[in-house]
XYZ file of C-alpha atoms in Angstrom:
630
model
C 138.274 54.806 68.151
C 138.292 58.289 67.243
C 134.173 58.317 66.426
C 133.701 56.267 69.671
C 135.688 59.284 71.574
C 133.702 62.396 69.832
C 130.396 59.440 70.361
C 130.848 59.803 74.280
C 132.389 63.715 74.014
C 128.731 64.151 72.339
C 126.460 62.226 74.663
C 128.192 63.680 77.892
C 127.804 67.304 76.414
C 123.905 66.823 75.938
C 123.559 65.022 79.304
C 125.408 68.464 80.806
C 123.163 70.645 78.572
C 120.368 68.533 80.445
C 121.682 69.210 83.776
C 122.323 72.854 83.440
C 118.392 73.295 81.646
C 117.188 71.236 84.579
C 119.262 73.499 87.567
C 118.112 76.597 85.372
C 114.554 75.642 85.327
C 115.014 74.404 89.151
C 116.276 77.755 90.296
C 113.736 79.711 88.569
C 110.938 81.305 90.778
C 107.341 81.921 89.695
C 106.253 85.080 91.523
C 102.475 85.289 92.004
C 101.406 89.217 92.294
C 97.237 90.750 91.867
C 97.078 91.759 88.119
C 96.902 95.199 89.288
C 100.136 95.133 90.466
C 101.777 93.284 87.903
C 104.012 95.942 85.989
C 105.195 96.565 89.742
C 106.321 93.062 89.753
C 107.975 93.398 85.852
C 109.528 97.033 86.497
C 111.512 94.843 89.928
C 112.008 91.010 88.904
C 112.435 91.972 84.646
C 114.697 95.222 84.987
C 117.764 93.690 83.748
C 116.245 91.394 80.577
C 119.265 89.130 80.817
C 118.224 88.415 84.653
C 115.468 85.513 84.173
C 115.716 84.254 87.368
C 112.539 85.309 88.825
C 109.022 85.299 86.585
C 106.030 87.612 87.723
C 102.698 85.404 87.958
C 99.799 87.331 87.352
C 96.482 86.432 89.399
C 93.380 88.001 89.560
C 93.739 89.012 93.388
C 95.546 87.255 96.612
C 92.866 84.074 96.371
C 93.730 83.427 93.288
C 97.776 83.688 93.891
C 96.621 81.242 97.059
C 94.866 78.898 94.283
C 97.847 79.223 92.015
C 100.592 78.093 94.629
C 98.704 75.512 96.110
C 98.740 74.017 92.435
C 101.785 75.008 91.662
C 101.151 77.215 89.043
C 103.316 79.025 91.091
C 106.168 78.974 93.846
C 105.890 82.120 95.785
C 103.398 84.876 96.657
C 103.035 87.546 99.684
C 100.640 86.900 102.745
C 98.973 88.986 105.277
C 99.061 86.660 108.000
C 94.699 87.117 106.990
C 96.039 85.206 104.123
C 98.127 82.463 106.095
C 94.661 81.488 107.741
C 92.547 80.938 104.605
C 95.537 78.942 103.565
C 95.625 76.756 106.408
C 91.808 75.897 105.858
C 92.082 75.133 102.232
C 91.971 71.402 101.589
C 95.228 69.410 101.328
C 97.726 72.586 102.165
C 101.235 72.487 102.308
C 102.027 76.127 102.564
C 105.257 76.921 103.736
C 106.491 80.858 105.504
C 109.675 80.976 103.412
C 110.871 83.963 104.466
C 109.236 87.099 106.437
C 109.500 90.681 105.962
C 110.314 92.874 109.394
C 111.338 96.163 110.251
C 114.714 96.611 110.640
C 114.961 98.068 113.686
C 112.830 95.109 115.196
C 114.288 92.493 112.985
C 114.940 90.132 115.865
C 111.201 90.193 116.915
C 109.506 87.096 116.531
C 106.229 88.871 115.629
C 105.053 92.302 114.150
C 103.933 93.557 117.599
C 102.615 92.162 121.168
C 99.347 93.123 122.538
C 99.927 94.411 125.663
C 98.178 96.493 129.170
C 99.723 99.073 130.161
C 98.719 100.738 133.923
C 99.623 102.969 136.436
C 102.264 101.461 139.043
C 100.224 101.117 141.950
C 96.709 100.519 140.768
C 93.773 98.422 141.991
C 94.262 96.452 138.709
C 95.560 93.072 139.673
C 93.574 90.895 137.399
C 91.572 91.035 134.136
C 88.270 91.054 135.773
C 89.558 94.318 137.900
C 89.459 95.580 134.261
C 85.739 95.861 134.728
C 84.085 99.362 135.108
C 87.552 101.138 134.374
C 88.433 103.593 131.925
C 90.361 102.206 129.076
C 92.338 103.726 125.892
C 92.561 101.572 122.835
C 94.161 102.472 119.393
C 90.915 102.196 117.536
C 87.750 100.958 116.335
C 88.532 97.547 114.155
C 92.381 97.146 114.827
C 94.567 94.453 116.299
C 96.002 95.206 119.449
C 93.408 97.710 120.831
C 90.521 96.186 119.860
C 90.481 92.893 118.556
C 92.999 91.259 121.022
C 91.799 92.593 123.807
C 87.834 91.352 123.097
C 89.870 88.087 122.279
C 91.103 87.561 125.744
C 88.841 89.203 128.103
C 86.114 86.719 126.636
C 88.525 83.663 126.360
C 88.828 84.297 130.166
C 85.282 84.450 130.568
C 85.426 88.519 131.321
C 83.642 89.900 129.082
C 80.194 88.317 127.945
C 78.644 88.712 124.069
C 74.488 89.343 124.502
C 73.029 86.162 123.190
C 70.178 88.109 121.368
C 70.187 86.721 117.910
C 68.861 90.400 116.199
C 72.010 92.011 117.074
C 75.436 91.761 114.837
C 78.616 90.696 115.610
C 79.479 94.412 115.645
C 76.850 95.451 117.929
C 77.279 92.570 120.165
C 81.330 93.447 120.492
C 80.019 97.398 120.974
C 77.322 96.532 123.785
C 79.941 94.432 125.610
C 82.664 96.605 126.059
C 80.200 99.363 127.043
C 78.637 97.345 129.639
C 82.100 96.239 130.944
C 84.140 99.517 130.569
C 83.277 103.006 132.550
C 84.364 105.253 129.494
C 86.613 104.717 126.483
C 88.035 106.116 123.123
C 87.690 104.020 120.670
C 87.950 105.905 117.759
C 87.234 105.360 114.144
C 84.111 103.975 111.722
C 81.786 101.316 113.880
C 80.673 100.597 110.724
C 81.437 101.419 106.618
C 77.535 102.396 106.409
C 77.103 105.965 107.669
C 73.300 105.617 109.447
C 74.567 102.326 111.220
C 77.493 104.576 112.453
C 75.560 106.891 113.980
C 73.500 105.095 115.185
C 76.053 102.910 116.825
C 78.087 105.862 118.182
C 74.909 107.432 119.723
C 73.672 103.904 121.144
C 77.016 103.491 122.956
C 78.607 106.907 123.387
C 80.499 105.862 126.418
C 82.732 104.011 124.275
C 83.811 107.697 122.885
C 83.679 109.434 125.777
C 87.548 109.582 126.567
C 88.650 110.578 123.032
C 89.300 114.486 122.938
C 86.650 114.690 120.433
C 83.723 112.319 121.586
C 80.796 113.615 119.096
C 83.410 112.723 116.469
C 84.580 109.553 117.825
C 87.202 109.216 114.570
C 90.431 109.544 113.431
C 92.496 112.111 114.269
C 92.215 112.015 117.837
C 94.839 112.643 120.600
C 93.831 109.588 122.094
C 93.843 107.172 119.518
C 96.309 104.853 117.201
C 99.220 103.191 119.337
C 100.638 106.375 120.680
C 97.475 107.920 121.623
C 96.209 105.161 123.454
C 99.360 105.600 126.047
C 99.041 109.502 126.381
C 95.401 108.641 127.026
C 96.722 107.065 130.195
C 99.932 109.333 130.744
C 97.760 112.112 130.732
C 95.265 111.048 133.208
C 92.480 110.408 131.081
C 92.218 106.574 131.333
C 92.965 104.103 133.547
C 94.470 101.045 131.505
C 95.772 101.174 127.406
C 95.952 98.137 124.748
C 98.634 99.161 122.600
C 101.987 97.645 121.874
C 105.306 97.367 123.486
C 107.028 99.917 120.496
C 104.984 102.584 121.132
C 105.622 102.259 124.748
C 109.547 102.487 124.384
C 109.371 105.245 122.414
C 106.988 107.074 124.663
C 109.093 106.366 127.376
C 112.691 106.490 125.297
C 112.826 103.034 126.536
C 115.599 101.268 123.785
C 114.091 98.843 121.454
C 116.852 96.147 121.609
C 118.487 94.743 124.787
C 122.197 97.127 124.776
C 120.847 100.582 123.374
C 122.103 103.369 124.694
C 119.383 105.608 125.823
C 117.945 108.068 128.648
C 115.604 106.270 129.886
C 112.530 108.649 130.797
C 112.017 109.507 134.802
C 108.233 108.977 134.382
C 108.854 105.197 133.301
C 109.085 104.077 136.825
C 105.232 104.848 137.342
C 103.309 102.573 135.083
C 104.025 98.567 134.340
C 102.427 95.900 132.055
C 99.774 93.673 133.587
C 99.990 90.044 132.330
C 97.222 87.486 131.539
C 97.820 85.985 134.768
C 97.678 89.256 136.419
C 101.500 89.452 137.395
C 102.430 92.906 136.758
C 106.336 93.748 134.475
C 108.081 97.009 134.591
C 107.944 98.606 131.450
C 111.506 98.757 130.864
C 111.883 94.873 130.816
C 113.259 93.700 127.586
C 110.444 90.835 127.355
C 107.187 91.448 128.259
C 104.510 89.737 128.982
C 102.154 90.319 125.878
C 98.488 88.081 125.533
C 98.745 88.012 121.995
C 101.017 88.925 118.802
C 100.386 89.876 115.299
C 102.971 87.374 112.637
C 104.728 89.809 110.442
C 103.718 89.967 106.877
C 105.277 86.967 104.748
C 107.042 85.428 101.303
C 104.512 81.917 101.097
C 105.158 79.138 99.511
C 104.184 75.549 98.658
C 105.900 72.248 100.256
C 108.040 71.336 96.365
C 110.056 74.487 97.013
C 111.938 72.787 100.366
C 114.926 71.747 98.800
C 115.948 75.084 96.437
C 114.466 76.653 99.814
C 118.119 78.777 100.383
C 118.671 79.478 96.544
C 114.496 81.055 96.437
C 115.306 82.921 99.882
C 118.491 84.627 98.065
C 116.669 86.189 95.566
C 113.832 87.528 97.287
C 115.968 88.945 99.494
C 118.402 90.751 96.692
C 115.425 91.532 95.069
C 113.666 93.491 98.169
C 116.746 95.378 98.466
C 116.653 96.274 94.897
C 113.210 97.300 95.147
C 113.912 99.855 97.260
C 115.992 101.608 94.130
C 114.054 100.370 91.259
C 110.871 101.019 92.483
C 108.731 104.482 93.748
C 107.105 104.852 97.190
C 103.983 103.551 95.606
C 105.151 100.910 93.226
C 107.270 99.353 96.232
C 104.758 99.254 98.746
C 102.451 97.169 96.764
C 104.970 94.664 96.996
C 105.622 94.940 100.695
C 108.729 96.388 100.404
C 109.857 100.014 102.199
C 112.905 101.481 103.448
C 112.415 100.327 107.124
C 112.184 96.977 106.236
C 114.364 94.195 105.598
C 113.722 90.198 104.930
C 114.093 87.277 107.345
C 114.709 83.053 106.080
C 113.206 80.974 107.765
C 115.489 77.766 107.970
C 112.818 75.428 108.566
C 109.451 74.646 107.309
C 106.760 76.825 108.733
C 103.153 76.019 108.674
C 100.682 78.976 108.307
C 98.067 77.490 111.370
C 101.220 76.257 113.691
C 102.890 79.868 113.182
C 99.192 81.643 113.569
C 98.454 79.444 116.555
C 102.089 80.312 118.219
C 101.166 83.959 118.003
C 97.408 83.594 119.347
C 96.389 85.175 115.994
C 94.321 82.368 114.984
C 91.979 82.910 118.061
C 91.944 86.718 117.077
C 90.517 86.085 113.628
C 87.972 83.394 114.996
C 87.228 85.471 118.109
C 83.389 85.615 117.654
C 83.653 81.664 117.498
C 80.437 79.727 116.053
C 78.187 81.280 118.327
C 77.232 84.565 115.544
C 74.710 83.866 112.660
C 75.144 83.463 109.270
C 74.395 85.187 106.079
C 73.182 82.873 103.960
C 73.654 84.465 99.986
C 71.991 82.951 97.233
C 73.960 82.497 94.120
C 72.608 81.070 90.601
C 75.548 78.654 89.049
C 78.370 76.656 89.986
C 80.654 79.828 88.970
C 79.056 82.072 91.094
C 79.459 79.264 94.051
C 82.772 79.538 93.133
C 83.084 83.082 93.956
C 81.194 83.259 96.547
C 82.933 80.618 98.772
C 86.664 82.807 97.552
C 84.383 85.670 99.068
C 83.327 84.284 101.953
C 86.953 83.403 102.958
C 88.132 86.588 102.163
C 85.738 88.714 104.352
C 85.979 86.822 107.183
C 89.432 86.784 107.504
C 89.298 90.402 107.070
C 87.252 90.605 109.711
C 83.684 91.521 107.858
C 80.832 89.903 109.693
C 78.496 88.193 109.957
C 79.522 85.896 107.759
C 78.656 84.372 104.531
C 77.095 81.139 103.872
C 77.068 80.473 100.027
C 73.656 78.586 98.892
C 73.489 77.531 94.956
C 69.966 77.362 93.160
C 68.666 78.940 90.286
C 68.121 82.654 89.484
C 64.653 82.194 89.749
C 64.876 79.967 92.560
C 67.136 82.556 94.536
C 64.268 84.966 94.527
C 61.570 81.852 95.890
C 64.496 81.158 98.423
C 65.181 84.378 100.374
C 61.040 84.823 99.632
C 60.343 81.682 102.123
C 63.230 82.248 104.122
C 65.799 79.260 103.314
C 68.130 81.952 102.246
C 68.160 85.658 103.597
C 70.390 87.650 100.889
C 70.469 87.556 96.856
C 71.589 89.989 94.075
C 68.944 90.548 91.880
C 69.478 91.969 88.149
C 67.207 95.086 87.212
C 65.511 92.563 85.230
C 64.324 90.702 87.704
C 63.411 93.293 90.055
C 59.591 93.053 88.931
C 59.989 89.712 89.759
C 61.257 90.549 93.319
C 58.876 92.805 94.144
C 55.968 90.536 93.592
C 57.680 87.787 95.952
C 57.596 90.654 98.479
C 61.485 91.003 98.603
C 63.039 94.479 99.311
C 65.814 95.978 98.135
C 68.205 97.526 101.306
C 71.616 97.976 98.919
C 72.582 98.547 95.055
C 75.642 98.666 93.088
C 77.077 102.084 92.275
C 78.574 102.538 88.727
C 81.789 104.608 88.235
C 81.078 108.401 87.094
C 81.139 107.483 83.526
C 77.789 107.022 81.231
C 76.804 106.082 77.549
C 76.394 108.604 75.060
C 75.399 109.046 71.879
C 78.306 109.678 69.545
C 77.399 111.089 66.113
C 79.436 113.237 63.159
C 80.234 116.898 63.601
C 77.480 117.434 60.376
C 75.011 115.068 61.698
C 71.403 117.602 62.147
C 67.845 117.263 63.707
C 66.480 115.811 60.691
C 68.367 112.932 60.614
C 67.667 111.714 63.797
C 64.430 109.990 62.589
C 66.148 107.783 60.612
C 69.192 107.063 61.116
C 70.292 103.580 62.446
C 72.658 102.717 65.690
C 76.092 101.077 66.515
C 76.202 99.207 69.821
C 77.807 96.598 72.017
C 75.058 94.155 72.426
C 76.474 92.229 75.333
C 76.637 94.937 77.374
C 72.986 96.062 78.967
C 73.830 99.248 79.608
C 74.480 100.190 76.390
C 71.653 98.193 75.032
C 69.213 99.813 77.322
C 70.697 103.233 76.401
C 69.578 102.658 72.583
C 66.414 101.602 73.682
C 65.881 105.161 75.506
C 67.124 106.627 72.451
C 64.585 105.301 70.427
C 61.782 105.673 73.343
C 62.848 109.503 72.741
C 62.316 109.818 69.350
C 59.145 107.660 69.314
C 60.652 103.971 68.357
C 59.334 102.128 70.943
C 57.452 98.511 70.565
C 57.374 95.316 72.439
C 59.009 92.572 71.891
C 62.435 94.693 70.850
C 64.257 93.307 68.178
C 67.532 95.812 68.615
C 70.323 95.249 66.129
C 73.401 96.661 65.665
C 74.727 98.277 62.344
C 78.356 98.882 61.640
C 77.968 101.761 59.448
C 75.490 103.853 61.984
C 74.848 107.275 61.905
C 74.707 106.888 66.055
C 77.275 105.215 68.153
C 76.685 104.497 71.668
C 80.253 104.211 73.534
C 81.042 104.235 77.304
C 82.335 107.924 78.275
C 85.272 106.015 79.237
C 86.103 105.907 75.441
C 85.621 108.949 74.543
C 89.026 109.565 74.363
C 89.892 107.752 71.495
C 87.691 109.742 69.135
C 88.823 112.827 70.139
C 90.529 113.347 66.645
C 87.292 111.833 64.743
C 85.528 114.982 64.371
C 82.837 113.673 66.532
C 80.158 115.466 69.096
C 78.130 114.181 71.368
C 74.036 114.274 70.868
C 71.731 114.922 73.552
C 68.104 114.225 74.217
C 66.505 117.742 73.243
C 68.683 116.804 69.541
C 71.434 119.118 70.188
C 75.405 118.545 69.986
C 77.797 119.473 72.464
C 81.492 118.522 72.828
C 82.663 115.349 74.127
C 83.608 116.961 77.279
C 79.671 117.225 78.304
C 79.466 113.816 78.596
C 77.341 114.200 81.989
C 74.826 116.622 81.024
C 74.412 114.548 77.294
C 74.417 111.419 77.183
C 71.257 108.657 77.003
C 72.465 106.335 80.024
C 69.463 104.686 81.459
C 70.869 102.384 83.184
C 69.805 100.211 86.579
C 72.694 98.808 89.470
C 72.193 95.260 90.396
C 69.912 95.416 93.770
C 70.557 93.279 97.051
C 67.382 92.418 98.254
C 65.907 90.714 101.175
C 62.864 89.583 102.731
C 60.537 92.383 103.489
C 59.484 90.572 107.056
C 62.808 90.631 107.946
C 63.876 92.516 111.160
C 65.092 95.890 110.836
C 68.206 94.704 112.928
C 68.447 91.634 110.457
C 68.093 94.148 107.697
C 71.492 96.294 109.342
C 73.359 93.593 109.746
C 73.240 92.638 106.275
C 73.564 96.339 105.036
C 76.808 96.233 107.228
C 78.586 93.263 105.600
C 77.701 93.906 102.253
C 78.998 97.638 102.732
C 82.207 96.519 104.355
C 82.629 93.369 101.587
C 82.186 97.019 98.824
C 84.140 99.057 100.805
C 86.891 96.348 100.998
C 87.148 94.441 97.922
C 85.223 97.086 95.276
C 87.057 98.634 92.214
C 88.440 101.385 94.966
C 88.380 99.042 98.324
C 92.024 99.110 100.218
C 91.984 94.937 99.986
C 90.735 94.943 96.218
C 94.082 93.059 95.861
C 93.259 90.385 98.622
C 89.369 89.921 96.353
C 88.390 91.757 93.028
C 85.006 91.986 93.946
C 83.967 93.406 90.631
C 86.173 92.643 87.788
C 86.729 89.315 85.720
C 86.218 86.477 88.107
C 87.455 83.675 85.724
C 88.679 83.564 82.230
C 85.581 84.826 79.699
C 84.064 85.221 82.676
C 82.663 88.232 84.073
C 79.369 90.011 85.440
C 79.933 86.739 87.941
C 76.948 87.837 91.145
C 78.327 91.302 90.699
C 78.408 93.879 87.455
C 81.855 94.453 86.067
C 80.798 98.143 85.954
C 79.805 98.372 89.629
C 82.225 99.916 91.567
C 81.249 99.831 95.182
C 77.967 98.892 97.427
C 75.825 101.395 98.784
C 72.665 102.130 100.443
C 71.302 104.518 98.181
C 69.777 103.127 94.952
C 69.669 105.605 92.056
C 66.825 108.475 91.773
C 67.398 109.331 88.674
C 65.555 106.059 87.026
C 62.421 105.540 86.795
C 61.932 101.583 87.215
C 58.398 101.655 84.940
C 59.972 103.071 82.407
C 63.518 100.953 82.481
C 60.934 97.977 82.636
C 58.709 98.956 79.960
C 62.318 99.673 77.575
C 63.113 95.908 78.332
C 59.393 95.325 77.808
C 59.364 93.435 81.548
């Protein structure tokens, strides 16, 4: 009886030890962050080592995280509401908006901000097509309320009509618009990330900077721009209607935020109300507006399988945030989304990324050039490259980078034959193919810029002239930089011959290394040799060094319009300034770095750091060709 007892005692103790691994695994949360910010994410969520509740997810950017929680390879990740529409359009979604993150003094806001028009009590604007030769304020070139939203809704209402001519870009189209339909205007800021389109834009349609206080500038700073500036523009006299948002307003006027603040409510408030949609007009002091379209704070996302540990996953992000705002520096805890003047919201029930986008009128903001704009159509080489290039594609449109991208697979080869004959318009081409462009009359418009750092020649502290003859090289094969730097080594001291059979030898005399290195040899005894067979220190790495080396090109047809040509410089400037090694959204797309596992150099270089107009001077392309013996 007594073995039956301790029997049972036994099998009920290892069905408990069950239960509590099962609860322990089910309250655990996998945390999804960009790899760049993951010792943010270990510094917050792994502070206290016997604290496992929460376990940071590292992803190559936000697509990635999306990729990851829609196959549950993790529970949780942060979204731009950008982020909530490419989730809504990936196939079989069941995202979910756990839990959002708003500021604390407008924590019972539905949304981040309304779009709203503000006007002077008493004038002839009664409806959005009175709108039409008037002088308007927005907050700036590119942004949400005072830009976007309004070209949104004056078109939706059939307002404000896009030119139908097929040469000119989304951009330009937007641009020629509003300065057809408005008298004057600031609209401050970059028309476009490539400076001669810029200019040219800013000169083609100066009226659109004609309001700002600095119109041959027509950028940030101004007076009259960002949300604040785009009321004084009116206050002051200088415009006749401003898209901003209802905050700014308030605390222009000293309006208070929430219903029951005390506050002296400014005398001047009286003289200028919101114009609706509908063309109803609100005074500015009423606690709900009418606003044509909001922006959906940012977000905690999830996947459908977290709905019924929902409350228990809401808890900890929101002791966590809190404890973020200790743990973590200014820097660190921003590239979570956390700050001081922010707090967390639950929601209770399940919310769907393209219901809550279409509740806010977002959705239409994002899609607001509709299907009506042409495509880019980029030709890419393999089915990994595809792969990127359709995570791309997402990502710069929802970021707002047109036109847009239509990914077309061939071969390398084929890629070139392609934009050549015009079933593709776009293709990065490897300097070892450029011959090979150039002879199916394709021109190169953009290149890849590499980081300030170079390949040197890295030799003993004793090492002398004569030994230069002679003496054998170290180098990473893989890499073609540093394989075409050892072939201009040897092109400089006469060892030059076609076909190249370069090898490698561990025991070298010469070492070529990436600049980058050069740190770890600092205690080697080692100097640097340079091409007249001197030695210098390892801090003249830009003045000695053997780099030879060629950017990846983006090329196009050579018959292609000039305007065709600037739209596509455009994009891919925007997709470098974005997503590049120092783009602002490099988190939301690594444009440059290791696409997949072992896989890298994927369309881009993994040394290229940005897109820009300017291909390098410094290389002769003869000569690079005749070291590859092309």
């Amino acid at each position: 009886m007594n073995l039956q007892l301790i029997f049972i005692s036994i099998l009920i103790l290892n069905v408990h030890s069950r239960n509590l691994h099962k609860r322990e695994i089910d309250e655990k949360v996998r945390f999804c962050v960009p790899r760049k910010y993951i010792a943010d994410c270990l510094k917050l969520y792994a502070n206290d080592p016997s604290d496992k509740r929460v376990s940071c997810i590292p992803a190559r950017d936000q697509m990635e995280c999306l990729e990851y929680v829609k196959k549950r390879e993790a529970d949780v990740m942060l979204a731009d509401p950008e982020d909530m529409y490419i989730a809504y359009h990936l196939e079989n979604d069941d995202f979910d908006i756990v839990q959002e993150i708003r500021t604390i003094e407008e924590s019972h806001s539905a949304f981040r901000y309304d779009g709203i028009i503000l006007v002077k009590k008493g004038s002839d604007i009664h409806s959005l097509k009175d709108l039409k030769g008037k002088r308007s304020c927005h907050t700036g070139f590119g942004r949400n309320v005072g830009y976007k939203i309004p070209l949104t809704k004056l078109r939706k209402n059939g307002v404000l009509k896009l030119s139908n001519d097929p040469e000119l870009s989304s951009t330009e189209k937007e641009l020629d618009a509003l300065s057809l339909f408005f008298e004057k205007a600031c609209i401050a800021g970059q028309w476009s990330p490539d400076r001669l389109v810029n200019e040219v834009f800013k000169k083609r349609y100066s009226n659109l900077c004609a309001l700002c206080e600095d119109p041959a500038k027509c950028d940030y700073p101004d007076k009259y721009s960002g949300y604040d500036g785009a009321v004084r523009c009116v206050v002051e006299g200088q415009g006749d209607v401003a898209f901003t948002k209802t905050y700014f307003v308030k605390k222009h006027f000293n309006i208070p935020i929430v219903a029951g603040q005390v506050g002296s409510i400014s005398s001047d408030a009286e003289n200028y109300e919101y114009m609706c949609e509908d063309g109803r007009r609100t005074p500015i002091t009423d606690q709900n507006p009418c606003s044509w379209a909001q922006r959906p704070w940012q977000a905690y996302m999830s996947n459908a399988d977290i709905v019924s540990r929902k409350p228990i996953i809401q808890g900890y992000l929101s002791e966590f945030f809190e404890k973020g705002k200790t743990r973590l520096t200014k820097d660190e805890a921003a590239h979570l989304f956390i700050k001081d003047t922010l707090t967390t919201f639950n929601n209770s029930e399940v919310v769907r990324p393209h219901a809550h986008l279409f509740n806010a009128h977002y959705k239409d903001v994002i899609e607001r050039d509709g299907t009506e704009q042409g495509v880019i159509r980029f030709c890419v080489s393999s089915e990994v490259e595809m792969r990127k290039c359709k995570w791309l594609k997402q990502a710069a449109y929802s970021r707002d980078i047109r036109p847009q991208l239509e990914c077309v697979e061939k071969g390398r080869e084929a890629c070139l034959e392609a934009v050549s004959n015009g079933k593709a318009e776009v293709v990065v081409v490897p300097p070892s193919l450029s011959k090979q462009a150039d002879e199916k009359n394709l021109l190169q418009v953009l290149s890849e810029k590499f980081d300030d750092d170079y390949f040197v020649a890295l030799v003993d502290t004793d090492f002398g002239e004569s030994d230069v003859p002679s003496s054998s090289l170290k180098f990473d094969s893989s890499q073609v930089r540093a394989v075409t730097s050892a072939l201009y080594l040897n092109s400089k001291r006469g060892i030059s011959k076609c076909p190249n059979v370069l090898s490698s030898e561990e025991l070298a005399k010469i070492q070529i290394v990436n600049s980058k290195k050069l740190d770890e040899y600092k205690s080697a005894n080692k100097q640097l040799l340079c091409q007249d067979w001197s030695k210098k220190t390892l801090s003249d790495y830009k003045t000695c060094n053997f780099d030879y080396s060629l950017p990846n090109g983006i090329y196009v047809n050579k018959a292609e319009s000039r305007q065709t040509r600037d739209n596509i410089r455009h994009a891919f400037t925007a997709i470098g300034k974005s997503f590049g090694s120092k783009g602002k959204l490099n988190h939301v797309f690594d444009l440059f770095g290791q696409f997949e596992s072992g896989q890298k150099d994927v369309i881009f270089s993994g040394d290229a750091i940005d897109i820009v107009p300017e291909a390098p001077t410094n290389i002769d392309k003869n000569l690079y060709n005749s070291l590859h013996c092309l």
